[in-house]
Short mmCIF file of C-alpha atoms and ligand atoms in Angstrom, two decimals:
data_model
loop_
_atom_site.label_atom_id
_atom_site.label_comp_id
_atom_site.label_asym_id
_atom_site.label_seq_id
_atom_site.Cartn_x
_atom_site.Cartn_y
_atom_site.Cartn_z
CA MET P 1 -109.52 15.61 12.74
CA SER P 2 -106.17 17.19 11.86
CA ASP P 3 -107.07 19.82 14.39
CA LEU P 4 -107.11 17.31 17.18
CA ILE P 5 -103.88 15.70 16.05
CA ALA P 6 -102.20 19.08 15.79
CA GLN P 7 -103.46 19.86 19.29
CA LEU P 8 -102.05 16.60 20.62
CA GLU P 9 -98.69 17.16 18.92
CA GLU P 10 -98.49 20.61 20.42
CA LEU P 11 -99.38 19.26 23.83
CA CYS P 12 -96.65 16.68 23.44
CA ILE P 13 -94.02 19.34 22.72
CA GLU P 14 -95.21 21.40 25.64
CA ALA P 15 -95.17 18.35 27.96
CA GLU P 16 -91.64 17.34 26.96
CA ALA P 17 -90.36 20.85 27.56
CA ALA P 18 -92.08 20.95 30.95
CA LEU P 19 -90.61 17.59 31.88
CA THR P 20 -87.02 18.72 31.31
CA ARG P 21 -87.65 21.47 33.87
CA THR P 22 -88.63 19.03 36.63
CA GLN P 23 -85.87 18.67 39.21
CA THR P 24 -87.30 16.42 41.91
CA THR P 25 -89.28 13.24 42.13
CA ALA P 26 -92.19 15.26 43.50
CA GLU P 27 -92.08 17.63 40.51
CA SER P 28 -91.99 14.74 38.07
CA GLU P 29 -95.05 13.24 39.77
CA ALA P 30 -96.86 16.57 39.55
CA TRP P 31 -95.97 16.63 35.86
CA TYR P 32 -97.59 13.20 35.48
CA HIS P 33 -100.83 14.45 36.98
CA GLU P 34 -100.76 17.57 34.83
CA TYR P 35 -100.33 15.75 31.52
CA LEU P 36 -101.05 12.04 31.74
CA GLY P 37 -103.22 11.71 34.84
CA ARG P 38 -106.95 11.18 34.83
CA LYS P 39 -107.53 14.91 35.11
CA GLY P 40 -104.54 15.78 32.95
CA LYS P 41 -104.29 17.70 29.72
CA MET P 42 -103.87 14.63 27.50
CA THR P 43 -106.97 13.03 28.93
CA ALA P 44 -108.88 16.24 28.47
CA ALA P 45 -107.75 16.57 24.86
CA LEU P 46 -108.72 13.00 24.13
CA ARG P 47 -112.26 13.72 25.12
CA GLY P 48 -112.42 15.53 21.77
CA LEU P 49 -112.27 12.05 20.16
CA GLY P 50 -115.94 11.60 20.88
CA GLN P 51 -116.84 14.49 18.63
CA LEU P 52 -115.03 13.04 15.64
CA ALA P 53 -116.71 11.18 12.83
CA PRO P 54 -116.50 7.43 13.58
CA GLU P 55 -114.25 6.68 10.58
CA GLN P 56 -111.70 9.23 11.79
CA ARG P 57 -111.50 7.91 15.31
CA PRO P 58 -109.14 4.94 14.78
CA GLN P 59 -106.45 7.00 13.09
CA VAL P 60 -106.53 9.81 15.63
CA GLY P 61 -106.82 7.34 18.49
CA LYS P 62 -103.74 5.49 17.26
CA ARG P 63 -101.66 8.64 17.10
CA ALA P 64 -102.93 9.71 20.52
CA ASN P 65 -101.78 6.38 22.00
CA GLU P 66 -98.34 6.72 20.44
CA ILE P 67 -97.93 10.15 21.96
CA LYS P 68 -99.09 8.92 25.33
CA GLN P 69 -96.62 6.03 25.29
CA ALA P 70 -93.82 8.30 24.17
CA LEU P 71 -94.55 10.62 27.08
CA GLU P 72 -94.63 7.72 29.55
CA GLN P 73 -91.27 6.60 28.23
CA VAL P 74 -89.59 10.03 28.61
CA LEU P 75 -91.08 10.32 32.08
CA ALA P 76 -89.49 7.03 33.13
CA GLU P 77 -86.09 8.21 31.83
CA ARG P 78 -86.41 11.57 33.54
CA GLN P 79 -87.32 9.94 36.85
CA GLU P 80 -84.34 7.64 36.65
CA GLN P 81 -82.06 10.60 36.07
CA ILE P 82 -83.64 12.53 38.95
CA ALA P 83 -83.21 9.54 41.28
CA ALA P 84 -79.51 9.31 40.40
CA ASP P 85 -79.04 13.05 40.94
CA GLU P 86 -80.90 12.92 44.25
CA MET P 87 -78.73 9.99 45.41
CA ALA P 88 -75.54 11.81 44.43
CA SER P 89 -76.52 15.00 46.23
CA ALA P 90 -77.68 13.05 49.31
CA LEU P 91 -74.27 11.31 49.43
CA ALA P 92 -72.50 14.64 48.91
CA ALA P 93 -74.55 16.17 51.75
CA GLU P 94 -73.60 13.29 54.06
CA GLY P 95 -69.97 13.67 53.07
CA ILE P 96 -69.64 10.12 51.73
CA ASP P 97 -67.09 9.89 48.93
CA ILE P 98 -68.15 6.87 46.93
CA THR P 99 -65.05 7.13 44.77
CA MET P 100 -62.83 6.41 47.80
CA PRO P 101 -61.22 2.98 47.37
CA GLY P 102 -62.44 0.32 49.81
CA ARG P 103 -60.29 -1.08 52.60
CA ARG P 104 -58.58 -4.32 51.71
CA PRO P 105 -59.66 -7.07 54.07
CA ALA P 106 -56.72 -8.54 55.98
CA VAL P 107 -56.39 -12.01 54.50
CA GLY P 108 -54.34 -14.58 56.33
CA LYS P 109 -51.49 -16.29 54.54
CA LEU P 110 -49.12 -19.14 55.05
CA HIS P 111 -46.15 -18.58 57.30
CA PRO P 112 -42.99 -18.11 55.18
CA THR P 113 -41.56 -21.34 56.60
CA ASN P 114 -44.68 -23.29 55.66
CA GLN P 115 -44.73 -21.69 52.25
CA ALA P 116 -41.11 -22.71 51.59
CA MET P 117 -41.72 -26.18 53.02
CA ARG P 118 -44.67 -26.73 50.71
CA ASP P 119 -42.70 -25.47 47.72
CA ILE P 120 -39.81 -27.82 48.47
CA VAL P 121 -41.97 -30.86 49.19
CA GLN P 122 -44.01 -30.27 46.05
CA ILE P 123 -40.90 -30.14 43.87
CA PHE P 124 -39.70 -33.47 45.23
CA ASN P 125 -43.19 -34.96 45.03
CA GLN P 126 -43.07 -34.28 41.30
CA MET P 127 -39.87 -36.31 41.14
CA GLY P 128 -41.55 -39.23 42.86
CA PHE P 129 -40.49 -38.61 46.46
CA GLN P 130 -43.31 -39.34 48.88
CA LEU P 131 -43.93 -37.54 52.12
CA PHE P 132 -42.81 -39.38 55.23
CA ASP P 133 -43.55 -38.29 58.77
CA SER P 134 -40.99 -38.87 61.49
CA PRO P 135 -40.84 -37.88 65.16
CA GLU P 136 -39.24 -34.80 66.71
CA VAL P 137 -38.34 -36.66 69.88
CA GLU P 138 -35.75 -39.34 69.28
CA THR P 139 -33.35 -41.63 71.04
CA ASP P 140 -29.68 -40.77 71.02
CA ASP P 141 -29.19 -43.87 68.88
CA MET P 142 -31.62 -42.80 66.16
CA ASN P 143 -30.30 -39.26 66.05
CA PHE P 144 -26.61 -40.21 66.12
CA GLY P 145 -25.56 -43.85 66.60
CA LEU P 146 -27.46 -45.49 63.76
CA LEU P 147 -26.41 -42.62 61.49
CA ASN P 148 -22.81 -43.65 62.04
CA PHE P 149 -21.82 -40.78 64.34
CA PRO P 150 -18.75 -41.87 66.29
CA LEU P 151 -19.27 -41.80 70.06
CA ASP P 152 -16.92 -38.86 70.43
CA HIS P 153 -18.43 -36.83 67.60
CA PRO P 154 -18.63 -33.16 68.63
CA ALA P 155 -22.28 -32.86 67.49
CA ARG P 156 -23.28 -35.05 70.42
CA GLU P 157 -21.98 -32.52 72.88
CA MET P 158 -24.07 -30.98 75.61
CA GLN P 159 -23.92 -27.56 73.97
CA ASP P 160 -25.63 -28.74 70.79
CA THR P 161 -28.28 -31.21 71.83
CA PHE P 162 -31.38 -30.71 73.93
CA PHE P 163 -31.63 -33.65 76.31
CA THR P 164 -34.76 -34.67 78.18
CA THR P 165 -35.04 -35.91 81.74
CA THR P 166 -35.46 -39.40 80.30
CA PRO P 167 -32.04 -40.94 79.71
CA ASP P 168 -31.15 -41.27 76.01
CA VAL P 169 -34.23 -39.38 74.84
CA ILE P 170 -33.41 -36.15 73.02
CA LEU P 171 -34.94 -33.61 70.67
CA ARG P 172 -33.70 -34.41 67.19
CA THR P 173 -30.93 -32.10 66.00
CA HIS P 174 -31.65 -32.84 62.33
CA THR P 175 -34.21 -34.68 60.20
CA SER P 176 -31.69 -37.41 59.28
CA PRO P 177 -32.97 -39.94 61.89
CA GLY P 178 -36.12 -40.03 59.75
CA GLN P 179 -33.96 -41.89 57.21
CA ILE P 180 -33.69 -44.82 59.62
CA HIS P 181 -37.46 -44.79 60.29
CA ALA P 182 -38.27 -44.74 56.57
CA MET P 183 -35.76 -47.47 55.71
CA ARG P 184 -36.96 -49.73 58.51
CA LYS P 185 -40.54 -49.28 57.42
CA TYR P 186 -39.95 -50.09 53.73
CA ALA P 187 -36.83 -52.31 53.48
CA PRO P 188 -36.15 -54.13 51.24
CA GLU P 189 -38.34 -52.16 48.84
CA PRO P 190 -36.74 -49.29 46.88
CA ILE P 191 -37.83 -45.94 48.33
CA ARG P 192 -37.89 -42.26 47.57
CA VAL P 193 -39.05 -40.10 50.48
CA VAL P 194 -38.96 -36.51 51.72
CA LEU P 195 -39.16 -35.79 55.42
CA PRO P 196 -39.85 -32.22 56.51
CA GLY P 197 -40.01 -31.14 60.14
CA LYS P 198 -38.76 -29.26 63.17
CA CYS P 199 -35.28 -29.67 64.57
CA TYR P 200 -33.75 -28.35 67.78
CA ARG P 201 -30.25 -27.28 68.70
CA ASN P 202 -29.05 -25.77 71.91
CA GLU P 203 -27.30 -22.86 70.24
CA ASP P 204 -27.06 -19.15 70.83
CA VAL P 205 -29.79 -17.41 68.90
CA THR P 206 -28.24 -15.15 66.28
CA ALA P 207 -29.15 -13.77 62.87
CA ARG P 208 -27.93 -17.09 61.46
CA SER P 209 -29.15 -19.66 63.97
CA GLU P 210 -32.27 -20.39 65.96
CA MET P 211 -32.81 -23.05 68.64
CA MET P 212 -35.74 -24.39 66.68
CA PHE P 213 -35.72 -24.52 62.89
CA TYR P 214 -37.00 -26.68 60.06
CA GLN P 215 -35.26 -29.08 57.73
CA VAL P 216 -36.29 -31.26 54.82
CA GLU P 217 -34.52 -34.58 54.47
CA GLY P 218 -34.53 -36.56 51.24
CA LEU P 219 -33.67 -40.20 50.71
CA ALA P 220 -33.64 -42.44 47.64
CA ILE P 221 -32.67 -46.09 47.79
CA GLY P 222 -32.68 -48.58 44.94
CA HIS P 223 -30.65 -51.07 42.97
CA ASN P 224 -28.62 -48.70 40.83
CA VAL P 225 -28.87 -45.33 42.50
CA THR P 226 -25.76 -43.32 41.64
CA PHE P 227 -24.18 -39.99 42.36
CA SER P 228 -25.43 -38.86 38.92
CA ASP P 229 -28.98 -39.41 40.13
CA LEU P 230 -28.24 -37.18 43.10
CA LYS P 231 -26.83 -34.49 40.81
CA GLY P 232 -29.79 -34.60 38.45
CA THR P 233 -32.29 -34.53 41.29
CA LEU P 234 -30.67 -31.54 42.98
CA LEU P 235 -30.19 -29.64 39.72
CA ASN P 236 -33.88 -30.09 38.99
CA PHE P 237 -34.70 -28.88 42.51
CA ALA P 238 -32.47 -25.80 42.17
CA ASN P 239 -34.05 -24.90 38.84
CA GLN P 240 -37.57 -25.19 40.14
CA MET P 241 -36.90 -23.51 43.47
CA TYR P 242 -34.59 -20.71 42.37
CA GLY P 243 -35.40 -20.29 38.68
CA GLU P 244 -34.76 -21.95 35.35
CA GLY P 245 -31.14 -21.94 34.21
CA ARG P 246 -29.62 -22.06 37.72
CA LYS P 247 -26.27 -23.75 38.05
CA ILE P 248 -25.21 -25.87 41.01
CA ARG P 249 -21.80 -26.91 42.23
CA PHE P 250 -20.65 -29.64 44.58
CA ARG P 251 -17.93 -29.18 47.19
CA LYS P 252 -16.43 -32.14 49.01
CA SER P 253 -17.51 -32.34 52.63
CA TYR P 254 -17.99 -34.76 55.47
CA PHE P 255 -21.08 -36.21 57.14
CA PRO P 256 -20.86 -39.47 59.10
CA PHE P 257 -23.94 -40.92 57.36
CA THR P 258 -22.86 -40.34 53.76
CA GLU P 259 -19.83 -41.35 51.73
CA PRO P 260 -18.87 -39.45 49.70
CA SER P 261 -20.39 -36.32 51.20
CA VAL P 262 -20.88 -32.97 49.53
CA GLU P 263 -22.17 -29.52 50.16
CA VAL P 264 -24.17 -28.03 47.32
CA ASP P 265 -24.19 -24.42 46.19
CA VAL P 266 -26.44 -22.64 43.71
CA ASP P 267 -25.13 -19.71 41.69
CA CYS P 268 -26.12 -16.52 43.48
CA ILE P 269 -29.72 -15.69 42.66
CA LEU P 270 -29.04 -11.99 43.09
CA CYS P 271 -25.90 -11.49 41.00
CA ALA P 272 -25.96 -14.74 38.97
CA GLY P 273 -22.38 -15.46 39.93
CA ALA P 274 -20.85 -12.03 39.41
CA GLY P 275 -20.26 -11.52 43.14
CA CYS P 276 -22.30 -9.41 45.58
CA ARG P 277 -23.00 -8.77 49.25
CA ILE P 278 -25.47 -11.69 49.53
CA CYS P 279 -23.00 -14.31 48.26
CA LYS P 280 -20.11 -12.56 50.01
CA TYR P 281 -18.50 -12.00 46.60
CA THR P 282 -18.12 -15.72 45.92
CA GLY P 283 -20.91 -15.93 43.34
CA TRP P 284 -22.33 -19.00 45.13
CA LEU P 285 -24.87 -19.71 47.88
CA GLU P 286 -24.76 -22.88 49.95
CA ILE P 287 -28.16 -24.57 49.96
CA LEU P 288 -27.77 -28.07 51.35
CA GLY P 289 -25.73 -31.09 52.39
CA ALA P 290 -25.91 -34.40 50.56
CA GLY P 291 -24.12 -37.60 49.69
CA MET P 292 -24.34 -41.32 48.99
CA VAL P 293 -25.85 -43.21 51.91
CA HIS P 294 -23.05 -44.80 53.96
CA PRO P 295 -23.07 -48.63 53.82
CA VAL P 296 -23.29 -48.78 57.61
CA VAL P 297 -26.43 -46.64 57.52
CA LEU P 298 -27.97 -48.75 54.75
CA ARG P 299 -27.39 -51.82 56.87
CA ASN P 300 -28.83 -50.14 59.98
CA GLY P 301 -31.93 -49.39 57.94
CA GLY P 302 -32.28 -52.99 56.78
CA TYR P 303 -30.79 -52.79 53.27
CA ASP P 304 -27.90 -54.94 52.08
CA PRO P 305 -25.25 -52.49 50.81
CA ALA P 306 -24.02 -55.16 48.38
CA ILE P 307 -27.38 -54.97 46.60
CA PHE P 308 -28.67 -51.48 47.37
CA SER P 309 -27.28 -48.00 47.07
CA GLY P 310 -28.85 -44.65 47.80
CA PHE P 311 -28.42 -40.93 48.12
CA ALA P 312 -29.59 -38.52 50.79
CA PHE P 313 -29.76 -34.79 51.25
CA GLY P 314 -30.81 -32.37 53.94
CA MET P 315 -31.56 -28.67 53.86
CA GLY P 316 -32.66 -25.92 56.22
CA ILE P 317 -36.08 -24.64 55.22
CA GLU P 318 -35.71 -21.14 56.64
CA ARG P 319 -32.41 -20.92 54.81
CA GLN P 320 -34.11 -21.62 51.49
CA ALA P 321 -36.76 -19.01 52.27
CA MET P 322 -34.07 -16.50 53.27
CA LEU P 323 -32.09 -17.01 50.08
CA LYS P 324 -35.12 -16.91 47.88
CA ARG P 325 -36.60 -13.79 49.42
CA GLY P 326 -33.49 -11.92 50.51
CA VAL P 327 -34.09 -12.17 54.27
CA ASP P 328 -30.94 -11.71 56.33
CA ASP P 329 -32.08 -12.62 59.87
CA ILE P 330 -33.53 -16.03 60.76
CA ARG P 331 -34.96 -14.62 64.03
CA LEU P 332 -37.61 -12.79 62.01
CA PHE P 333 -39.28 -16.11 61.25
CA TYR P 334 -40.30 -16.71 64.85
CA SER P 335 -40.72 -13.25 66.33
CA ASN P 336 -44.28 -12.86 64.99
CA ASP P 337 -43.80 -9.43 63.52
CA VAL P 338 -46.65 -8.97 61.02
CA ARG P 339 -44.61 -6.49 59.03
CA PHE P 340 -42.26 -9.38 58.19
CA LEU P 341 -44.94 -12.07 57.89
CA ASP P 342 -46.89 -9.86 55.50
CA ARG P 343 -43.94 -8.88 53.37
CA VAL P 344 -42.51 -12.29 52.73
N1 LIG R 401 -28.21 -33.67 58.71
C1 LIG R 401 -27.31 -32.68 58.16
C2 LIG R 401 -27.30 -31.42 59.02
O1 LIG R 401 -28.19 -31.25 59.80
C3 LIG R 401 -27.70 -32.30 56.77
C4 LIG R 401 -27.49 -33.42 55.79
C5 LIG R 401 -26.29 -33.56 55.13
C6 LIG R 401 -28.46 -34.34 55.55
C7 LIG R 401 -26.06 -34.55 54.23
C8 LIG R 401 -28.24 -35.37 54.63
C9 LIG R 401 -27.04 -35.46 53.96
O2 LIG R 401 -29.18 -36.28 54.35
O3 LIG R 401 -26.84 -36.46 53.09
O4 LIG R 401 -26.43 -30.63 58.90
#
């Protein structure tokens, strides 16, 4: 009996050695036939089982099975290795470098104006301002008269406003007429609204001005709305839009529809107030116009100025995007140059 086992063990060692020399799938299959196949050496050796005494057979048979299984196992591993090697050399022969990084798919993204608009609107949404939609085509009265522009105000001039062939119908020059629409819709309820949208001005196109641009208007009206509320709201906006810890400052200004009126600056996001090229060495960047809603405008909107007060603000959206991302030419926004659209 030990003879047969010894023979099987020897065969096993021989088979394992032979297997490590196989280099191709075909060779490994030939190896299978030589050792494990029906006419293979293992099968032949096992025929010797028949000559053994019956009581010896189980023990020898068991060992023989173990060896057979072990050989099947190493064959499977060898074939896996050969397959990987064959794949690698086939790829090498075809000149395919599988380590070369893939090409990034070109994924579309929001236009920088839309991105900034969404950022701004979201910040005010969080403070309870709801989105309000208002038209781009307005009457002269909505755009100017009801906002308390005197008849001889220079903004009404031919150079600034796009007129239409319909008398009195113009393209809005700012989002402020939306204030009148919102007030007339909700008066006498308190309101907090933001109104983003396109505006048009008949101006020379330069690095600083386009004929078409976007603004966001904000309006809050209630029973005890004060200038402090305006300050807090805009400070919160500046901190969320331009980074925690930003300072803002108010400069006195004039708009016909607010009294008092201010322009608001944020400390320069590049130099934090030290003075640099971006802030023209002032340390401050102008971001918007604002003020307390003029009593005449409140009345035009349907609110009694003896009972209600409110604040309003308006900002150029491209301007916010330019400040935030260090863009120095507004024309880039609408010239469809992917190098710019991708970068911003
Ligand atoms: N409408 C003004 C403009 O286009 C911006 C503005 C200033 C809006 C003050 C306001 C405000 O609501 O209170 O220049």
